[in-house]
């Protein structure tokens, strides 16, 4: 019997060693390039003997450990190892030797995964392996997309392997906790409501739809923007599978050392737990806007004044260009010390691909705005499904989809205003919070400070305190603008210098200097833009213009003043239009009915801000769709707060969901129209 064991041990060791050595010699070590038999024999036999000796020595210990392991765990590890080996080795096979190589590679991966077997056996007594498996598979998908998006910034095999392993390992552990939370929620939480499940599933489908629409215009968007290059795939898959297994002992240590339990007692954990649906919604719109940002923005192509007069080309350089770029617009005094540092911080992680940083920043801020919308509505109505619907509604609006993707200042201004209204809603009175938030609002666009002050005024902030707040923000804004101009000489003009601010006069036509007929027409245009266009996109007007030398391009507008053409709705778009008008009307009725409620000051602040925008743009602006991010959220918030006494009714949730689906279809079509029109010129 001892002789049999000895021979089996020797045969096993030599067989495995030969399979590894011979397949590696043929596939990786240029076996066929050696002409002498002695060289070929040495290339195979020497490593075979070395590996066989090591295997022979460790075999008793390894075999004793291996036979005590649970079969289903080893089988799962083996399946993943074999899958990775087939993708890595067999996919490039040119001979039968590659079958041997596939076996050897799978064995190597399996061996590297084995240290996780024992921790998994201990964890499964109190934790679900299925939760971890699903979390791991989700992390594989996220890692794949992230590495594809950052392709070109990762340099060398160790960077690729390190990034893949770190992101997959951490993602698998985080995914486990999220999947576990979702499983519990299915039984007795947020996801126990079938409508919430439907809405949660609609979001990734919407992202997929946006991705598909973008791929229809390869001159503007290619799927490989989010795909790992072929030469990376073997490294990604192999290292990710190993990291997924190694995440198991990491999870065990987190549980064993009480790290998760300690974290669960923090404010950060409470925030995440209470706002998971909002975080999920924000993450989905981050992905949707990131796809669109990759389609719309390109460092060699300027969209300046082509898409609703957006200065996308200059802002792309202002925010992301390493050497900097001139702002030279007095109405944006502090973007070089607020927004640009945020973008350049992201730029540290993308290396020479600096143009990716503005795209990531724009999409991230748009996602955070959706999260803040969830917080605002949930705080107002105390109903999760209701807040979930309105968070999705904001992200789906035409204004958010376009300006949450196109590199401009508007998404930053919108997010700063939403944050300020969150402070107002929380009845914040401390200047230590309000002044920095006000400076952020003021620094992106100076006129937005009026909305913050209107909100504070109706929230009974006190006239004296309000004036003092305004003076403090103005004084700090002037001082910081001077500082910006010293920090970036010649890049920023001064809003307090008449000559610099007078540049904006080219976009104004004061109401007192306009005939009555013009005023009536202007009021209609401003009203349509404020109350309709930002939420539900009309069919845009495509005007041919000769701005680019000898090559007339399509210029998108919602109002073509030369021919007095106004963008409107056609066909099926009239259905969601009617629904939206009905929502506005019913919300106004409920507002008047509950005029003495505790929500009235907040609602008056929202309405006052809408009125301010109406008056401002009666005097200022040519293509008004450009400014929709500054009031679209006000409309969404007004409706959500006005109707909050109906927030618990399922019939309202269903009706709003139907409207959401129509809104998604309409606004996705709006994005399609823009991409279709720009694609031919982008290709040139």
Tab-separated table of C-alpha atoms in Angstrom, residues 52-348:
chain	number	residue	atom	x	y	z
A	52	UNK	CA	7.587	17.830	-9.818
A	53	UNK	CA	10.004	17.861	-6.885
A	54	UNK	CA	8.129	20.709	-5.202
A	55	UNK	CA	4.785	19.053	-5.789
A	56	UNK	CA	6.101	15.742	-4.490
A	57	UNK	CA	7.276	17.378	-1.261
A	58	UNK	CA	4.095	19.279	-0.494
A	59	UNK	CA	1.728	16.558	-1.706
A	60	UNK	CA	1.021	14.897	1.713
A	61	UNK	CA	0.201	18.176	3.420
A	62	UNK	CA	-1.767	19.487	0.463
A	63	UNK	CA	-3.716	16.258	-0.009
A	64	UNK	CA	-4.666	16.079	3.657
A	65	UNK	CA	-5.895	19.696	3.523
A	66	UNK	CA	-7.626	19.268	0.162
A	67	UNK	CA	-9.666	16.197	1.146
A	68	UNK	CA	-11.138	18.054	4.124
A	69	UNK	CA	-12.585	20.825	1.957
A	70	UNK	CA	-16.232	20.962	0.917
A	71	UNK	CA	-16.833	19.719	-2.608
A	72	UNK	CA	-19.292	22.404	-3.777
A	73	UNK	CA	-16.848	25.220	-2.962
A	74	UNK	CA	-13.993	23.482	-4.779
A	75	UNK	CA	-16.293	22.753	-7.706
A	76	UNK	CA	-17.299	26.428	-7.972
A	77	UNK	CA	-13.662	27.540	-7.870
A	78	UNK	CA	-12.849	24.943	-10.508
A	79	UNK	CA	-15.610	26.173	-12.825
A	80	UNK	CA	-14.433	29.780	-12.649
A	81	UNK	CA	-10.829	28.692	-13.183
A	82	UNK	CA	-11.761	26.604	-16.202
A	83	UNK	CA	-13.860	29.415	-17.683
A	84	UNK	CA	-11.000	31.893	-17.345
A	85	UNK	CA	-8.525	29.403	-18.793
A	86	UNK	CA	-10.733	28.701	-21.805
A	87	UNK	CA	-11.127	32.425	-22.484
A	88	UNK	CA	-7.437	33.123	-21.990
A	89	UNK	CA	-5.661	30.143	-23.574
A	90	UNK	CA	-8.062	28.100	-25.671
A	91	UNK	CA	-9.491	31.173	-27.413
A	92	UNK	CA	-6.110	31.705	-29.125
A	93	UNK	CA	-5.343	28.002	-29.617
A	94	UNK	CA	-3.682	26.834	-32.822
A	95	UNK	CA	-2.960	23.214	-31.875
A	96	UNK	CA	-3.972	20.485	-29.450
A	97	UNK	CA	-1.226	21.589	-27.086
A	98	UNK	CA	-3.495	24.490	-26.163
A	99	UNK	CA	-5.896	22.022	-24.537
A	100	UNK	CA	-3.050	20.988	-22.281
A	101	UNK	CA	-2.229	24.637	-21.710
A	102	UNK	CA	-5.833	25.355	-20.803
A	103	UNK	CA	-5.728	22.603	-18.193
A	104	UNK	CA	-2.436	23.883	-16.778
A	105	UNK	CA	-3.654	27.492	-16.642
A	106	UNK	CA	-6.927	26.450	-14.991
A	107	UNK	CA	-4.956	24.453	-12.446
A	108	UNK	CA	-2.776	27.467	-11.660
A	109	UNK	CA	-5.812	29.716	-11.166
A	110	UNK	CA	-7.525	27.041	-9.081
A	111	UNK	CA	-4.468	26.748	-6.856
A	112	UNK	CA	-4.342	30.514	-6.332
A	113	UNK	CA	-8.025	30.513	-5.369
A	114	UNK	CA	-7.752	27.633	-2.892
A	115	UNK	CA	-6.725	29.756	0.137
A	116	UNK	CA	-10.256	31.166	0.070
A	117	UNK	CA	-11.899	27.730	0.435
A	118	UNK	CA	-11.540	27.408	4.201
A	119	UNK	CA	-12.719	30.972	4.974
A	120	UNK	CA	-15.737	30.315	2.750
A	121	UNK	CA	-16.568	27.184	4.739
A	122	UNK	CA	-16.560	29.211	7.935
A	123	UNK	CA	-18.490	32.136	6.475
A	124	UNK	CA	-21.260	30.051	4.948
A	125	UNK	CA	-22.409	29.015	8.418
A	126	UNK	CA	-23.805	32.521	8.953
A	127	UNK	CA	-23.511	34.237	5.545
A	128	UNK	CA	-25.010	33.363	2.173
A	129	UNK	CA	-22.490	32.281	-0.510
A	130	UNK	CA	-25.065	33.272	-3.127
A	131	UNK	CA	-25.030	36.857	-1.935
A	132	UNK	CA	-21.272	36.949	-2.322
A	133	UNK	CA	-21.405	35.260	-5.726
A	134	UNK	CA	-23.893	37.809	-7.073
A	135	UNK	CA	-21.837	40.652	-5.613
A	136	UNK	CA	-18.734	39.240	-7.284
A	137	UNK	CA	-20.447	38.966	-10.673
A	138	UNK	CA	-21.660	42.571	-10.394
A	139	UNK	CA	-18.145	43.699	-9.516
A	140	UNK	CA	-16.829	41.872	-12.597
A	141	UNK	CA	-19.159	43.951	-14.751
A	142	UNK	CA	-18.258	47.231	-13.032
A	143	UNK	CA	-14.531	46.493	-13.224
A	144	UNK	CA	-14.831	45.657	-16.914
A	145	UNK	CA	-16.564	48.947	-17.714
A	146	UNK	CA	-14.215	51.010	-15.548
A	147	UNK	CA	-11.099	49.478	-17.084
A	148	UNK	CA	-12.545	49.957	-20.566
A	149	UNK	CA	-13.300	53.619	-19.894
A	150	UNK	CA	-9.819	54.176	-18.470
A	151	UNK	CA	-8.001	52.216	-21.169
A	152	UNK	CA	-4.886	54.145	-22.061
A	153	UNK	CA	-4.461	55.506	-18.552
A	154	UNK	CA	-3.386	52.138	-17.153
A	155	UNK	CA	0.173	51.427	-18.192
A	156	UNK	CA	1.696	47.968	-18.052
A	157	UNK	CA	0.677	44.556	-16.814
A	158	UNK	CA	1.093	45.319	-13.127
A	159	UNK	CA	-1.131	48.398	-13.336
A	160	UNK	CA	-3.812	46.401	-15.142
A	161	UNK	CA	-3.608	43.490	-12.724
A	162	UNK	CA	-3.460	45.738	-9.672
A	163	UNK	CA	-6.451	47.826	-10.750
A	164	UNK	CA	-8.479	44.760	-11.669
A	165	UNK	CA	-7.704	42.924	-8.442
A	166	UNK	CA	-8.238	45.891	-6.143
A	167	UNK	CA	-11.528	46.962	-7.721
A	168	UNK	CA	-12.886	43.408	-7.957
A	169	UNK	CA	-11.923	42.476	-4.415
A	170	UNK	CA	-13.381	45.606	-2.855
A	171	UNK	CA	-16.352	45.496	-5.200
A	172	UNK	CA	-17.108	41.878	-4.305
A	173	UNK	CA	-17.139	42.660	-0.591
A	174	UNK	CA	-19.228	45.804	-1.042
A	175	UNK	CA	-21.452	43.899	-3.468
A	176	UNK	CA	-22.038	41.198	-0.871
A	177	UNK	CA	-23.377	43.695	1.642
A	178	UNK	CA	-25.523	45.425	-0.976
A	179	UNK	CA	-26.969	42.157	-2.262
A	180	UNK	CA	-27.635	41.028	1.300
A	181	UNK	CA	-29.403	44.307	1.954
A	182	UNK	CA	-31.438	43.898	-1.235
A	183	UNK	CA	-32.417	40.343	-0.259
A	184	UNK	CA	-33.677	41.540	3.100
A	185	UNK	CA	-35.449	44.436	1.424
A	186	UNK	CA	-37.288	41.983	-0.843
A	187	UNK	CA	-38.826	40.373	2.235
A	188	UNK	CA	-39.834	43.365	4.305
A	189	UNK	CA	-38.279	46.546	2.977
A	190	UNK	CA	-38.254	48.893	0.018
A	191	UNK	CA	-38.130	46.123	-2.588
A	192	UNK	CA	-41.105	44.273	-1.112
A	193	UNK	CA	-43.142	46.718	-3.205
A	194	UNK	CA	-43.416	45.320	-6.732
A	195	UNK	CA	-43.531	48.812	-8.255
A	196	UNK	CA	-40.185	49.644	-6.669
A	197	UNK	CA	-38.680	46.506	-8.191
A	198	UNK	CA	-40.071	47.506	-11.582
A	199	UNK	CA	-38.599	51.009	-11.298
A	200	UNK	CA	-35.274	49.630	-10.093
A	201	UNK	CA	-35.088	47.330	-13.123
A	202	UNK	CA	-36.165	50.045	-15.549
A	203	UNK	CA	-33.112	52.152	-14.698
A	204	UNK	CA	-30.418	49.745	-16.011
A	205	UNK	CA	-32.623	49.155	-19.052
A	206	UNK	CA	-32.722	52.904	-19.615
A	207	UNK	CA	-28.927	53.083	-19.325
A	208	UNK	CA	-28.676	50.225	-21.823
A	209	UNK	CA	-31.020	52.089	-24.139
A	210	UNK	CA	-28.891	55.240	-23.952
A	211	UNK	CA	-25.824	53.123	-24.681
A	212	UNK	CA	-27.534	51.542	-27.687
A	213	UNK	CA	-28.645	54.915	-29.050
A	214	UNK	CA	-25.088	56.218	-28.755
A	215	UNK	CA	-23.630	53.224	-30.598
A	216	UNK	CA	-25.781	54.050	-33.619
A	217	UNK	CA	-23.420	56.954	-34.328
A	218	UNK	CA	-19.913	55.471	-34.386
A	219	UNK	CA	-18.307	58.782	-35.385
A	220	UNK	CA	-19.396	60.127	-31.990
A	221	UNK	CA	-19.398	57.000	-29.857
A	222	UNK	CA	-17.823	53.571	-30.075
A	223	UNK	CA	-18.633	50.660	-27.764
A	224	UNK	CA	-14.915	50.183	-27.173
A	225	UNK	CA	-14.999	53.366	-25.093
A	226	UNK	CA	-16.308	51.050	-22.358
A	227	UNK	CA	-14.669	47.814	-23.481
A	228	UNK	CA	-11.380	46.344	-22.362
A	229	UNK	CA	-8.837	46.064	-25.205
A	230	UNK	CA	-8.418	42.481	-26.385
A	231	UNK	CA	-4.805	42.338	-25.226
A	232	UNK	CA	-5.923	43.167	-21.676
A	233	UNK	CA	-8.781	40.720	-21.378
A	234	UNK	CA	-6.779	37.712	-20.193
A	235	UNK	CA	-5.104	39.772	-17.461
A	236	UNK	CA	-8.397	41.317	-16.412
A	237	UNK	CA	-10.332	38.067	-16.234
A	238	UNK	CA	-7.632	36.007	-14.527
A	239	UNK	CA	-6.748	38.621	-11.926
A	240	UNK	CA	-10.410	39.465	-11.293
A	241	UNK	CA	-11.331	35.819	-10.644
A	242	UNK	CA	-8.423	35.409	-8.243
A	243	UNK	CA	-9.362	38.679	-6.523
A	244	UNK	CA	-12.961	37.539	-6.241
A	245	UNK	CA	-11.806	34.488	-4.309
A	246	UNK	CA	-9.430	36.504	-2.145
A	247	UNK	CA	-12.292	38.815	-1.264
A	248	UNK	CA	-13.747	35.957	0.788
A	249	UNK	CA	-11.011	35.954	3.469
A	250	UNK	CA	-11.152	39.769	3.389
A	251	UNK	CA	-14.888	39.587	4.120
A	252	UNK	CA	-14.220	37.097	6.904
A	253	UNK	CA	-11.727	39.443	8.522
A	254	UNK	CA	-14.134	42.378	8.223
A	255	UNK	CA	-16.775	40.345	10.016
A	256	UNK	CA	-14.407	38.738	12.507
A	257	UNK	CA	-12.765	41.990	13.580
A	258	UNK	CA	-16.101	43.783	13.876
A	259	UNK	CA	-15.218	46.350	11.230
A	260	UNK	CA	-18.656	46.184	9.648
A	261	UNK	CA	-20.350	46.338	13.036
A	262	UNK	CA	-18.314	49.414	13.955
A	263	UNK	CA	-19.059	51.071	10.637
A	264	UNK	CA	-22.768	50.343	11.068
A	265	UNK	CA	-22.783	52.702	14.066
A	266	UNK	CA	-21.467	55.685	12.112
A	267	UNK	CA	-23.439	58.536	10.538
A	268	UNK	CA	-22.075	57.610	7.126
A	269	UNK	CA	-23.592	54.130	7.400
A	270	UNK	CA	-26.919	55.548	8.537
A	271	UNK	CA	-26.930	57.915	5.575
A	272	UNK	CA	-26.180	55.094	3.129
A	273	UNK	CA	-28.766	52.788	4.687
A	274	UNK	CA	-31.524	55.398	4.651
A	275	UNK	CA	-30.779	56.613	1.135
A	276	UNK	CA	-29.850	53.458	-0.773
A	277	UNK	CA	-32.623	53.897	-3.381
A	278	UNK	CA	-31.437	57.452	-3.998
A	279	UNK	CA	-27.809	56.371	-4.211
A	280	UNK	CA	-28.775	53.634	-6.652
A	281	UNK	CA	-30.760	56.091	-8.778
A	282	UNK	CA	-27.910	58.592	-8.781
A	283	UNK	CA	-25.468	55.843	-9.790
A	284	UNK	CA	-27.669	54.780	-12.710
A	285	UNK	CA	-27.936	58.326	-14.029
A	286	UNK	CA	-24.206	58.757	-13.517
A	287	UNK	CA	-23.724	55.850	-15.930
A	288	UNK	CA	-26.297	57.178	-18.409
A	289	UNK	CA	-24.759	60.650	-18.380
A	290	UNK	CA	-21.241	59.233	-18.606
A	291	UNK	CA	-22.177	57.365	-21.780
A	292	UNK	CA	-23.674	60.530	-23.247
A	293	UNK	CA	-20.710	62.594	-22.100
A	294	UNK	CA	-18.396	60.233	-23.995
A	295	UNK	CA	-20.567	60.713	-27.064
A	296	UNK	CA	-21.038	64.496	-26.907
A	297	UNK	CA	-17.611	65.656	-25.751
A	298	UNK	CA	-14.375	65.307	-27.653
A	299	UNK	CA	-11.152	67.323	-27.192
A	300	UNK	CA	-10.746	67.917	-30.917
A	301	UNK	CA	-14.325	68.929	-31.613
A	302	UNK	CA	-16.031	72.079	-30.385
A	303	UNK	CA	-19.760	72.107	-29.818
A	304	UNK	CA	-19.561	75.807	-29.046
A	305	UNK	CA	-22.918	77.478	-29.758
A	306	UNK	CA	-24.136	74.536	-31.847
A	307	UNK	CA	-26.279	72.758	-29.240
A	308	UNK	CA	-28.701	75.379	-27.902
A	309	UNK	CA	-25.857	77.927	-27.802
A	310	UNK	CA	-23.936	75.928	-25.187
A	311	UNK	CA	-20.264	76.879	-24.878
A	312	UNK	CA	-19.273	73.236	-24.577
A	313	UNK	CA	-15.962	73.570	-26.417
A	314	UNK	CA	-14.491	76.340	-24.223
A	315	UNK	CA	-15.808	74.812	-21.007
A	316	UNK	CA	-14.241	71.483	-21.881
A	317	UNK	CA	-10.873	73.259	-21.915
A	318	UNK	CA	-11.638	75.524	-18.921
A	319	UNK	CA	-12.434	72.594	-16.672
A	320	UNK	CA	-10.065	69.939	-17.918
A	321	UNK	CA	-7.162	71.309	-19.951
A	322	UNK	CA	-3.982	70.859	-17.848
A	323	UNK	CA	-2.519	74.224	-18.877
A	324	UNK	CA	-5.763	76.044	-18.119
A	325	UNK	CA	-7.983	78.154	-20.331
A	326	UNK	CA	-9.513	81.623	-20.195
A	327	UNK	CA	-12.984	81.937	-18.679
A	328	UNK	CA	-13.376	85.616	-19.561
A	329	UNK	CA	-17.019	85.645	-18.494
A	330	UNK	CA	-17.581	87.817	-15.457
A	331	UNK	CA	-20.755	85.917	-14.536
A	332	UNK	CA	-18.704	82.823	-13.582
A	333	UNK	CA	-16.238	84.386	-11.115
A	334	UNK	CA	-15.148	81.426	-8.956
A	335	UNK	CA	-15.234	78.363	-11.212
A	336	UNK	CA	-11.424	78.313	-11.387
A	337	UNK	CA	-11.146	77.702	-7.627
A	338	UNK	CA	-14.283	75.588	-7.147
A	339	UNK	CA	-15.235	73.529	-10.184
A	340	UNK	CA	-11.880	73.305	-11.968
A	341	UNK	CA	-9.962	71.929	-8.911
A	342	UNK	CA	-12.631	69.226	-8.580
A	343	UNK	CA	-12.175	68.263	-12.227
A	344	UNK	CA	-8.391	68.377	-12.028
A	345	UNK	CA	-8.493	66.165	-8.925
A	346	UNK	CA	-10.203	63.543	-11.057
A	347	UNK	CA	-7.567	64.282	-13.696
A	348	UNK	CA	-4.898	62.894	-11.360
